[in-house]
Amino acid sequence: MAGNVTKSADQNGTVVGPEFDWTKQQQGYLNSAFFYGYLGMSLPSGWLSGRFGAHRCISIGMFINSVLCLLTPLVARWNFDALIVLRVLQGLSQAFTYPGFSALMGKWAPKKDLGLIAAIATSGSSFGVILVFTAGSALVTHGFGHRSYLHYSGDNWPSIFYVFGAGSLLATILWFTLCYESPAVHPYITMEERVMIETDIAASDSKHLTEFTFLDVFPLTAFLPASIRRRTAVPWRSILLSIPMWGITLIIGAGDFGQFTLMTCVPTYYHEVYKFDVLDSGLYTALPPMSGFCIGVLSGIVVTFPCWYRNISTIATRRIFTCLSHMGMAGFLLAAAYSKSKSLAVAMVTASSACGSFITNGAVLNMIDLSPRFAGVLVAWTNSFGAVGGIVGPYIADVLTPNKTAAEWREVFFITSGLLFAAAVVYVIAASVKRQPWSEGEIFPGGSDGAGKKSPGAAVVKERGVKTDTKTD
């Protein structure tokens, strides 16, 4: 839309090129705007998913996101500031996806199959990126537009938003029609399968487990007096003092920083350092998510092997896959920083991104280990830190690469690798898979919430006979 292309001459000899004369700083604003919205809605999305249902919230959020995608060309040609606002709104609408996903996993996935189901489900994001970079580069080069005979056409880029906006809208309709909130409301599930799932996860009805107020979602409520907190369904005080939870928060934040930096900055890196054109850049940038898709599914299959889950403990599994993710990303990024050829640089960046897919069976599932009830809120909390990485990453890359040289990009990779490695070390030390004492709600002296009422979480557990021991395999 605005750069990374060579101007061409049309049939009349007129020089044509990018439609928008945006500076690199303005492009950085556009890259970061999405994450401002994503950050702003991360915590509220956890409450909304619990209050109104994750299935419904994801459906509404993705419908809004699809419509905004279709409107992007119109808004871009109208006003740059309006485009910034649109990108913020897209971030707001997409913030429901991962917290809602974790909440649904807590209702649908038996423990034995959790790793495989999560790996297959999260691989969809990698598959989407593959489609965007491969088909998108072809659309911008050969898409529908009256100047499509040019190597690059300023009229072709809207086709990307039209095609993927329509595809997202179709996927949203399928999701809303075919997916359900829990086994209890699925119209076609067999009773045998429903009993098996609900018995395994001990949550036949999660309605009362997610009844809490909007203010309960925000960490600041942890510092209010117990007499004011009429009911604390989200135990923020305990969460903020939980060492395992901070280990997960740091590792997720560092991982998102690395992945968002790769996703938003690698196409620019390929063009500035190795002079890739639009089509080549898109194809090569699709390789990392393609490898991540394969690795993610493979790791999910591995943890379902009897020789794995019978002989390797859950805590060891979480540590192994998290270290493979972050230390692998860090090592291959350092190798990419010193690559002397295009092919080697592409191979190292691809391997780095592939390693990031191991995190699903590591720290991501670790939040469900700590508290299945609050998994959606915990994911929203860690997503907030990940969104900060999406905001800061493009800025760091822009500031450190004013001359667009390989040495400058090396500094970007150094910072990213160092953060990934440090976070992995902290996680290994802090990690735990024991069900936390606060996993069913805040614990108050005397078994009440400070207002003479018993904790609702404890009541639900007692009513359903849910086991709360901390033993783990």
CSV table of N, CA, C and O in Angstrom, one decimal, residues 124-227:
chain,number,residue,atom,x,y,z
A,124,GLY,N,-4.6,-23.3,13.6
A,124,GLY,CA,-5.4,-22.5,12.7
A,124,GLY,C,-4.9,-21.2,12.4
A,124,GLY,O,-5.0,-20.6,11.3
A,125,SER,N,-4.3,-20.5,13.5
A,125,SER,CA,-3.7,-19.2,13.3
A,125,SER,C,-2.6,-19.2,12.4
A,125,SER,O,-2.4,-18.3,11.5
A,126,SER,N,-1.7,-20.3,12.5
A,126,SER,CA,-0.6,-20.4,11.6
A,126,SER,C,-1.1,-20.6,10.1
A,126,SER,O,-0.5,-20.1,9.2
A,127,PHE,N,-2.1,-21.5,10.0
A,127,PHE,CA,-2.6,-21.7,8.7
A,127,PHE,C,-3.2,-20.5,8.0
A,127,PHE,O,-3.0,-20.2,6.8
A,128,GLY,N,-3.8,-19.6,8.8
A,128,GLY,CA,-4.3,-18.4,8.3
A,128,GLY,C,-3.2,-17.4,7.8
A,128,GLY,O,-3.4,-16.8,6.8
A,129,VAL,N,-2.1,-17.4,8.6
A,129,VAL,CA,-1.0,-16.5,8.2
A,129,VAL,C,-0.4,-17.1,6.9
A,129,VAL,O,0.0,-16.3,6.0
A,130,ILE,N,-0.3,-18.4,6.7
A,130,ILE,CA,0.2,-19.0,5.5
A,130,ILE,C,-0.7,-18.5,4.3
A,130,ILE,O,-0.1,-18.1,3.3
A,131,LEU,N,-2.0,-18.6,4.5
A,131,LEU,CA,-2.9,-18.1,3.4
A,131,LEU,C,-2.7,-16.7,3.1
A,131,LEU,O,-2.6,-16.3,1.9
A,132,VAL,N,-2.5,-15.8,4.1
A,132,VAL,CA,-2.4,-14.4,3.9
A,132,VAL,C,-1.1,-14.1,3.1
A,132,VAL,O,-1.2,-13.3,2.1
A,133,PHE,N,0.0,-14.6,3.5
A,133,PHE,CA,1.3,-14.3,2.8
A,133,PHE,C,1.4,-14.9,1.5
A,133,PHE,O,2.0,-14.2,0.6
A,134,THR,N,0.9,-16.1,1.2
A,134,THR,CA,1.0,-16.7,-0.1
A,134,THR,C,0.0,-16.1,-1.1
A,134,THR,O,0.3,-15.6,-2.1
A,135,ALA,N,-1.3,-16.3,-0.7
A,135,ALA,CA,-2.3,-15.7,-1.6
A,135,ALA,C,-2.3,-14.2,-1.6
A,135,ALA,O,-2.6,-13.6,-2.7
A,136,GLY,N,-1.9,-13.6,-0.5
A,136,GLY,CA,-1.9,-12.1,-0.5
A,136,GLY,C,-0.8,-11.5,-1.4
A,136,GLY,O,-1.1,-10.5,-2.1
A,137,SER,N,0.3,-12.1,-1.4
A,137,SER,CA,1.4,-11.6,-2.3
A,137,SER,C,1.0,-11.8,-3.8
A,137,SER,O,1.3,-11.0,-4.6
A,138,ALA,N,0.3,-12.9,-4.1
A,138,ALA,CA,-0.2,-13.1,-5.5
A,138,ALA,C,-1.3,-12.1,-5.8
A,138,ALA,O,-1.3,-11.6,-6.9
A,139,LEU,N,-2.2,-11.9,-4.9
A,139,LEU,CA,-3.3,-10.9,-5.1
A,139,LEU,C,-2.7,-9.5,-5.4
A,139,LEU,O,-3.2,-8.8,-6.3
A,140,VAL,N,-1.7,-9.1,-4.6
A,140,VAL,CA,-1.2,-7.7,-4.8
A,140,VAL,C,-0.4,-7.6,-6.0
A,140,VAL,O,-0.3,-6.5,-6.6
A,141,THR,N,0.1,-8.7,-6.6
A,141,THR,CA,0.8,-8.7,-7.8
A,141,THR,C,-0.1,-8.9,-9.0
A,141,THR,O,0.1,-8.2,-10.1
A,142,HIS,N,-1.0,-9.8,-8.9
A,142,HIS,CA,-1.8,-10.2,-10.1
A,142,HIS,C,-3.3,-10.1,-9.8
A,142,HIS,O,-4.1,-10.7,-10.5
A,143,GLY,N,-3.7,-9.4,-8.7
A,143,GLY,CA,-5.1,-9.3,-8.3
A,143,GLY,C,-6.0,-8.6,-9.3
A,143,GLY,O,-5.5,-8.1,-10.4
A,144,PHE,N,-7.3,-8.5,-9.0
A,144,PHE,CA,-8.2,-7.9,-9.9
A,144,PHE,C,-8.1,-6.4,-9.8
A,144,PHE,O,-8.2,-5.8,-8.7
A,145,GLY,N,-7.8,-5.7,-10.8
A,145,GLY,CA,-7.6,-4.3,-10.9
A,145,GLY,C,-7.2,-3.9,-12.3
A,145,GLY,O,-6.7,-4.7,-13.1
A,146,HIS,N,-7.6,-2.7,-12.8
A,146,HIS,CA,-7.4,-2.4,-14.2
A,146,HIS,C,-5.9,-2.2,-14.5
A,146,HIS,O,-5.6,-2.0,-15.7
A,147,ARG,N,-5.0,-2.2,-13.5
A,147,ARG,CA,-3.6,-2.1,-13.8
A,147,ARG,C,-2.9,-3.4,-13.5
A,147,ARG,O,-1.7,-3.4,-13.1
A,148,SER,N,-3.6,-4.5,-13.6
A,148,SER,CA,-3.0,-5.8,-13.1
A,148,SER,C,-1.9,-6.3,-14.0
A,148,SER,O,-1.2,-7.2,-13.7
A,149,TYR,N,-1.7,-5.7,-15.2
A,149,TYR,CA,-0.6,-6.1,-16.1
A,149,TYR,C,0.7,-5.6,-15.6
A,149,TYR,O,1.8,-6.0,-16.1
A,150,LEU,N,0.7,-4.7,-14.6
A,150,LEU,CA,2.0,-4.2,-14.0
A,150,LEU,C,2.6,-5.2,-13.1
A,150,LEU,O,1.8,-6.0,-12.5
A,151,HIS,N,3.9,-5.1,-12.9
A,151,HIS,CA,4.5,-6.0,-11.8
A,151,HIS,C,4.0,-5.7,-10.5
A,151,HIS,O,3.8,-6.6,-9.6
A,152,TYR,N,3.7,-4.4,-10.2
A,152,TYR,CA,3.1,-4.0,-9.0
A,152,TYR,C,2.0,-3.0,-9.3
A,152,TYR,O,2.2,-2.1,-10.1
A,153,SER,N,0.8,-3.2,-8.7
A,153,SER,CA,-0.3,-2.4,-9.0
A,153,SER,C,-0.9,-1.7,-7.8
A,153,SER,O,-1.2,-2.4,-6.8
A,154,GLY,N,-1.0,-0.4,-7.8
A,154,GLY,CA,-1.6,0.3,-6.7
A,154,GLY,C,-3.0,0.0,-6.6
A,154,GLY,O,-3.7,0.3,-5.5
A,155,ASP,N,-3.6,-0.5,-7.6
A,155,ASP,CA,-5.1,-0.9,-7.6
A,155,ASP,C,-5.4,-2.3,-7.1
A,155,ASP,O,-6.5,-2.6,-6.9
A,156,ASN,N,-4.3,-3.1,-6.9
A,156,ASN,CA,-4.6,-4.5,-6.6
A,156,ASN,C,-4.6,-4.8,-5.1
A,156,ASN,O,-5.3,-5.8,-4.7
A,157,TRP,N,-4.0,-4.0,-4.3
A,157,TRP,CA,-4.0,-4.3,-2.9
A,157,TRP,C,-5.3,-4.4,-2.2
A,157,TRP,O,-5.5,-5.2,-1.3
A,158,PRO,N,-6.4,-3.7,-2.6
A,158,PRO,CA,-7.7,-3.9,-2.0
A,158,PRO,C,-8.2,-5.3,-2.1
A,158,PRO,O,-9.0,-5.7,-1.2
A,159,SER,N,-7.8,-6.0,-3.1
A,159,SER,CA,-8.3,-7.4,-3.3
A,159,SER,C,-8.0,-8.3,-2.1
A,159,SER,O,-8.7,-9.2,-1.7
A,160,ILE,N,-6.8,-8.0,-1.4
A,160,ILE,CA,-6.5,-8.7,-0.2
A,160,ILE,C,-7.5,-8.6,0.9
A,160,ILE,O,-8.0,-9.6,1.4
A,161,PHE,N,-8.0,-7.4,1.1
A,161,PHE,CA,-8.9,-7.2,2.2
A,161,PHE,C,-10.3,-7.7,1.8
A,161,PHE,O,-11.1,-8.2,2.6
A,162,TYR,N,-10.7,-7.6,0.5
A,162,TYR,CA,-12.0,-8.2,0.1
A,162,TYR,C,-12.0,-9.7,0.2
A,162,TYR,O,-13.0,-10.3,0.7
A,163,VAL,N,-10.9,-10.3,-0.3
A,163,VAL,CA,-10.9,-11.8,-0.3
A,163,VAL,C,-10.9,-12.4,1.1
A,163,VAL,O,-11.7,-13.2,1.5
A,164,PHE,N,-10.0,-11.8,1.9
A,164,PHE,CA,-9.8,-12.4,3.3
A,164,PHE,C,-10.9,-11.9,4.2
A,164,PHE,O,-11.3,-12.6,5.2
A,165,GLY,N,-11.5,-10.7,4.0
A,165,GLY,CA,-12.6,-10.3,4.8
A,165,GLY,C,-13.8,-11.2,4.5
A,165,GLY,O,-14.5,-11.6,5.4
A,166,ALA,N,-14.1,-11.5,3.2
A,166,ALA,CA,-15.2,-12.4,2.9
A,166,ALA,C,-14.9,-13.8,3.4
A,166,ALA,O,-15.8,-14.5,3.9
A,167,GLY,N,-13.7,-14.3,3.4
A,167,GLY,CA,-13.3,-15.6,3.9
A,167,GLY,C,-13.5,-15.7,5.4
A,167,GLY,O,-14.0,-16.6,6.0
A,168,SER,N,-13.2,-14.6,6.1
A,168,SER,CA,-13.3,-14.5,7.5
A,168,SER,C,-14.8,-14.5,7.9
A,168,SER,O,-15.2,-15.1,8.9
A,169,LEU,N,-15.6,-13.8,7.1
A,169,LEU,CA,-17.1,-13.8,7.4
A,169,LEU,C,-17.7,-15.2,7.2
A,169,LEU,O,-18.5,-15.6,8.0
A,170,LEU,N,-17.2,-15.9,6.2
A,170,LEU,CA,-17.7,-17.2,6.0
A,170,LEU,C,-17.3,-18.2,7.1
A,170,LEU,O,-18.2,-18.9,7.6
A,171,ALA,N,-16.1,-18.0,7.6
A,171,ALA,CA,-15.6,-18.9,8.7
A,171,ALA,C,-16.4,-18.5,10.0
A,171,ALA,O,-16.7,-19.4,10.8
A,172,THR,N,-16.7,-17.3,10.2
A,172,THR,CA,-17.5,-16.9,11.3
A,172,THR,C,-18.9,-17.5,11.3
A,172,THR,O,-19.4,-17.9,12.4
A,173,ILE,N,-19.5,-17.5,10.1
A,173,ILE,CA,-20.9,-18.1,10.0
A,173,ILE,C,-20.8,-19.6,10.3
A,173,ILE,O,-21.7,-20.1,11.1
A,174,LEU,N,-19.8,-20.3,9.8
A,174,LEU,CA,-19.6,-21.7,10.1
A,174,LEU,C,-19.4,-22.0,11.6
A,174,LEU,O,-19.9,-22.9,12.2
A,175,TRP,N,-18.5,-21.1,12.2
A,175,TRP,CA,-18.3,-21.2,13.6
A,175,TRP,C,-19.6,-21.1,14.4
A,175,TRP,O,-19.9,-21.9,15.3
A,176,PHE,N,-20.3,-20.1,14.1
A,176,PHE,CA,-21.5,-19.8,14.9
A,176,PHE,C,-22.5,-20.9,14.7
A,176,PHE,O,-23.3,-21.3,15.7
A,177,THR,N,-22.6,-21.5,13.6
A,177,THR,CA,-23.6,-22.6,13.3
A,177,THR,C,-23.2,-23.9,13.8
A,177,THR,O,-24.0,-24.7,14.3
A,178,LEU,N,-21.9,-24.3,13.8
A,178,LEU,CA,-21.5,-25.6,14.1
A,178,LEU,C,-20.9,-25.8,15.4
A,178,LEU,O,-20.8,-27.0,15.9
A,179,CYS,N,-20.5,-24.8,16.1
A,179,CYS,CA,-19.8,-24.9,17.4
A,179,CYS,C,-20.8,-24.6,18.6
A,179,CYS,O,-21.7,-23.8,18.4
A,180,TYR,N,-20.5,-25.1,19.7
A,180,TYR,CA,-21.4,-24.9,20.9
A,180,TYR,C,-20.6,-24.7,22.1
A,180,TYR,O,-19.4,-25.0,22.2
A,181,GLU,N,-21.2,-24.0,23.1
A,181,GLU,CA,-20.5,-23.6,24.3
A,181,GLU,C,-20.0,-24.7,25.2
A,181,GLU,O,-18.9,-24.6,25.7
A,182,SER,N,-20.7,-25.8,25.3
A,182,SER,CA,-20.3,-26.9,26.2
A,182,SER,C,-21.0,-28.2,25.7
A,182,SER,O,-22.0,-28.1,25.0
A,183,PRO,N,-20.6,-29.3,26.2
A,183,PRO,CA,-21.3,-30.6,25.8
A,183,PRO,C,-22.7,-30.6,26.3
A,183,PRO,O,-23.6,-31.3,25.7
A,184,ALA,N,-23.0,-29.9,27.4
A,184,ALA,CA,-24.4,-29.9,27.9
A,184,ALA,C,-25.4,-29.3,27.0
A,184,ALA,O,-26.6,-29.6,27.0
A,185,VAL,N,-25.0,-28.4,26.1
A,185,VAL,CA,-25.9,-27.7,25.2
A,185,VAL,C,-25.7,-28.2,23.7
A,185,VAL,O,-26.4,-27.6,22.8
A,186,HIS,N,-24.9,-29.1,23.5
A,186,HIS,CA,-24.7,-29.6,22.1
A,186,HIS,C,-25.8,-30.5,21.7
A,186,HIS,O,-26.1,-31.5,22.4
A,187,PRO,N,-26.5,-30.3,20.6
A,187,PRO,CA,-27.8,-31.0,20.3
A,187,PRO,C,-27.5,-32.4,19.8
A,187,PRO,O,-28.4,-33.3,19.8
A,188,TYR,N,-26.3,-32.7,19.3
A,188,TYR,CA,-26.0,-34.0,18.6
A,188,TYR,C,-25.1,-34.9,19.3
A,188,TYR,O,-24.8,-36.0,18.9
A,189,ILE,N,-24.5,-34.5,20.4
A,189,ILE,CA,-23.5,-35.3,21.1
A,189,ILE,C,-24.2,-36.5,21.8
A,189,ILE,O,-25.3,-36.4,22.3
A,190,THR,N,-23.5,-37.6,21.8
A,190,THR,CA,-24.1,-38.8,22.5
A,190,THR,C,-23.9,-38.7,24.0
A,190,THR,O,-23.0,-38.0,24.5
A,191,MET,N,-24.8,-39.3,24.7
A,191,MET,CA,-24.8,-39.2,26.2
A,191,MET,C,-23.5,-39.8,26.7
A,191,MET,O,-22.9,-39.4,27.6
A,192,GLU,N,-23.0,-40.9,26.0
A,192,GLU,CA,-21.8,-41.5,26.4
A,192,GLU,C,-20.6,-40.6,26.3
A,192,GLU,O,-19.8,-40.5,27.2
A,193,GLU,N,-20.5,-39.9,25.2
A,193,GLU,CA,-19.4,-38.9,25.0
A,193,GLU,C,-19.5,-37.7,26.0
A,193,GLU,O,-18.5,-37.3,26.6
A,194,ARG,N,-20.7,-37.3,26.2
A,194,ARG,CA,-20.9,-36.1,27.1
A,194,ARG,C,-20.5,-36.5,28.5
A,194,ARG,O,-19.8,-35.8,29.2
A,195,VAL,N,-20.9,-37.7,29.0
A,195,VAL,CA,-20.6,-38.1,30.3
A,195,VAL,C,-19.0,-38.3,30.5
A,195,VAL,O,-18.4,-37.9,31.5
A,196,MET,N,-18.4,-38.9,29.4
A,196,MET,CA,-17.0,-39.0,29.5
A,196,MET,C,-16.2,-37.7,29.6
A,196,MET,O,-15.3,-37.6,30.4
A,197,ILE,N,-16.6,-36.7,28.8
A,197,ILE,CA,-16.0,-35.4,28.9
A,197,ILE,C,-16.2,-34.7,30.2
A,197,ILE,O,-15.3,-34.2,30.9
A,198,GLU,N,-17.5,-34.7,30.6
A,198,GLU,CA,-17.8,-34.0,31.9
A,198,GLU,C,-17.2,-34.6,33.1
A,198,GLU,O,-16.8,-34.0,34.1
A,199,THR,N,-17.2,-36.0,33.1
A,199,THR,CA,-16.6,-36.7,34.2
A,199,THR,C,-15.1,-36.4,34.3
A,199,THR,O,-14.5,-36.2,35.4
A,200,ASP,N,-14.4,-36.4,33.1
A,200,ASP,CA,-13.0,-36.2,33.1
A,200,ASP,C,-12.6,-34.8,33.6
A,200,ASP,O,-11.6,-34.7,34.3
A,201,ILE,N,-13.3,-33.8,33.2
A,201,ILE,CA,-12.9,-32.4,33.6
A,201,ILE,C,-13.8,-31.9,34.8
A,201,ILE,O,-13.5,-30.8,35.2
A,202,ALA,N,-14.7,-32.7,35.3
A,202,ALA,CA,-15.5,-32.4,36.5
A,202,ALA,C,-16.1,-31.0,36.4
A,202,ALA,O,-16.0,-30.2,37.3
A,203,ALA,N,-16.8,-30.8,35.3
A,203,ALA,CA,-17.5,-29.5,35.1
A,203,ALA,C,-18.7,-29.7,34.2
A,203,ALA,O,-18.7,-29.3,33.1
A,204,SER,N,-19.7,-30.3,34.8
A,204,SER,CA,-20.9,-30.6,34.0
A,204,SER,C,-21.7,-29.3,33.6
A,204,SER,O,-22.5,-29.3,32.7
A,205,ASP,N,-21.6,-28.3,34.5
A,205,ASP,CA,-22.3,-27.1,34.2
A,205,ASP,C,-21.5,-25.9,34.8
A,205,ASP,O,-21.3,-25.8,36.0
A,206,SER,N,-21.0,-25.1,33.9
A,206,SER,CA,-20.1,-24.0,34.3
A,206,SER,C,-20.8,-22.7,34.4
A,206,SER,O,-20.1,-21.7,34.6
A,207,LYS,N,-22.1,-22.7,34.4
A,207,LYS,CA,-22.8,-21.4,34.5
A,207,LYS,C,-22.5,-20.6,35.7
A,207,LYS,O,-22.1,-19.5,35.7
A,208,HIS,N,-22.5,-21.3,36.9
A,208,HIS,CA,-22.3,-20.6,38.1
A,208,HIS,C,-20.8,-20.3,38.3
A,208,HIS,O,-20.5,-19.4,39.1
A,209,LEU,N,-20.0,-21.0,37.6
A,209,LEU,CA,-18.5,-20.8,37.8
A,209,LEU,C,-18.1,-19.5,37.1
A,209,LEU,O,-16.9,-19.1,37.3
A,210,THR,N,-18.9,-18.9,36.3
A,210,THR,CA,-18.5,-17.7,35.5
A,210,THR,C,-19.3,-16.5,35.8
A,210,THR,O,-19.3,-15.6,35.1
A,211,GLU,N,-20.1,-16.6,36.9
A,211,GLU,CA,-21.0,-15.5,37.3
A,211,GLU,C,-20.2,-14.5,38.2
A,211,GLU,O,-20.0,-14.7,39.4
A,212,PHE,N,-19.7,-13.5,37.6
A,212,PHE,CA,-19.0,-12.4,38.4
A,212,PHE,C,-19.2,-11.1,37.6
A,212,PHE,O,-19.5,-11.1,36.5
A,213,THR,N,-18.9,-10.0,38.4
A,213,THR,CA,-19.2,-8.7,37.8
A,213,THR,C,-18.1,-8.2,37.0
A,213,THR,O,-17.0,-8.7,37.0
A,214,PHE,N,-18.4,-7.1,36.2
A,214,PHE,CA,-17.4,-6.6,35.4
A,214,PHE,C,-16.1,-6.1,36.1
A,214,PHE,O,-15.0,-6.3,35.7
A,215,LEU,N,-16.4,-5.5,37.3
A,215,LEU,CA,-15.2,-5.0,38.1
A,215,LEU,C,-14.3,-6.1,38.6
A,215,LEU,O,-13.2,-5.8,38.8
A,216,ASP,N,-14.9,-7.2,38.8
A,216,ASP,CA,-14.1,-8.4,39.3
A,216,ASP,C,-13.0,-8.8,38.3
A,216,ASP,O,-12.0,-9.4,38.7
A,217,VAL,N,-13.1,-8.4,37.1
A,217,VAL,CA,-12.1,-8.8,36.1
A,217,VAL,C,-10.8,-8.0,36.2
A,217,VAL,O,-9.8,-8.5,35.9
A,218,PHE,N,-10.8,-6.8,36.8
A,218,PHE,CA,-9.7,-5.9,36.8
A,218,PHE,C,-8.8,-6.2,38.0
A,218,PHE,O,-9.4,-6.2,39.1
A,219,PRO,N,-7.5,-6.2,37.9
A,219,PRO,CA,-6.6,-6.5,39.0
A,219,PRO,C,-6.8,-5.5,40.2
A,219,PRO,O,-6.5,-5.8,41.3
A,220,LEU,N,-7.1,-4.2,39.9
A,220,LEU,CA,-7.2,-3.2,40.9
A,220,LEU,C,-8.2,-3.6,42.0
A,220,LEU,O,-8.1,-3.1,43.1
A,221,THR,N,-9.2,-4.4,41.7
A,221,THR,CA,-10.2,-4.8,42.7
A,221,THR,C,-9.6,-5.7,43.8
A,221,THR,O,-10.1,-5.8,44.9
A,222,ALA,N,-8.4,-6.2,43.5
A,222,ALA,CA,-7.7,-7.0,44.6
A,222,ALA,C,-7.3,-6.2,45.8
A,222,ALA,O,-7.1,-6.7,46.9
A,223,PHE,N,-7.2,-4.9,45.6
A,223,PHE,CA,-6.7,-4.0,46.7
A,223,PHE,C,-7.9,-3.3,47.4
A,223,PHE,O,-7.6,-2.5,48.3
A,224,LEU,N,-9.1,-3.6,47.0
A,224,LEU,CA,-10.3,-3.1,47.8
A,224,LEU,C,-10.5,-3.9,49.0
A,224,LEU,O,-10.2,-5.1,49.1
A,225,PRO,N,-11.0,-3.3,50.1
A,225,PRO,CA,-11.3,-4.0,51.3
A,225,PRO,C,-12.3,-5.1,51.1
A,225,PRO,O,-13.2,-5.0,50.2
A,226,ALA,N,-12.2,-6.2,51.8
A,226,ALA,CA,-13.0,-7.3,51.7
A,226,ALA,C,-14.5,-7.0,51.9
A,226,ALA,O,-15.4,-7.6,51.3
A,227,SER,N,-14.7,-6.0,52.8
A,227,SER,CA,-16.1,-5.6,53.1
A,227,SER,C,-16.8,-4.9,51.9
A,227,SER,O,-18.0,-4.9,51.7
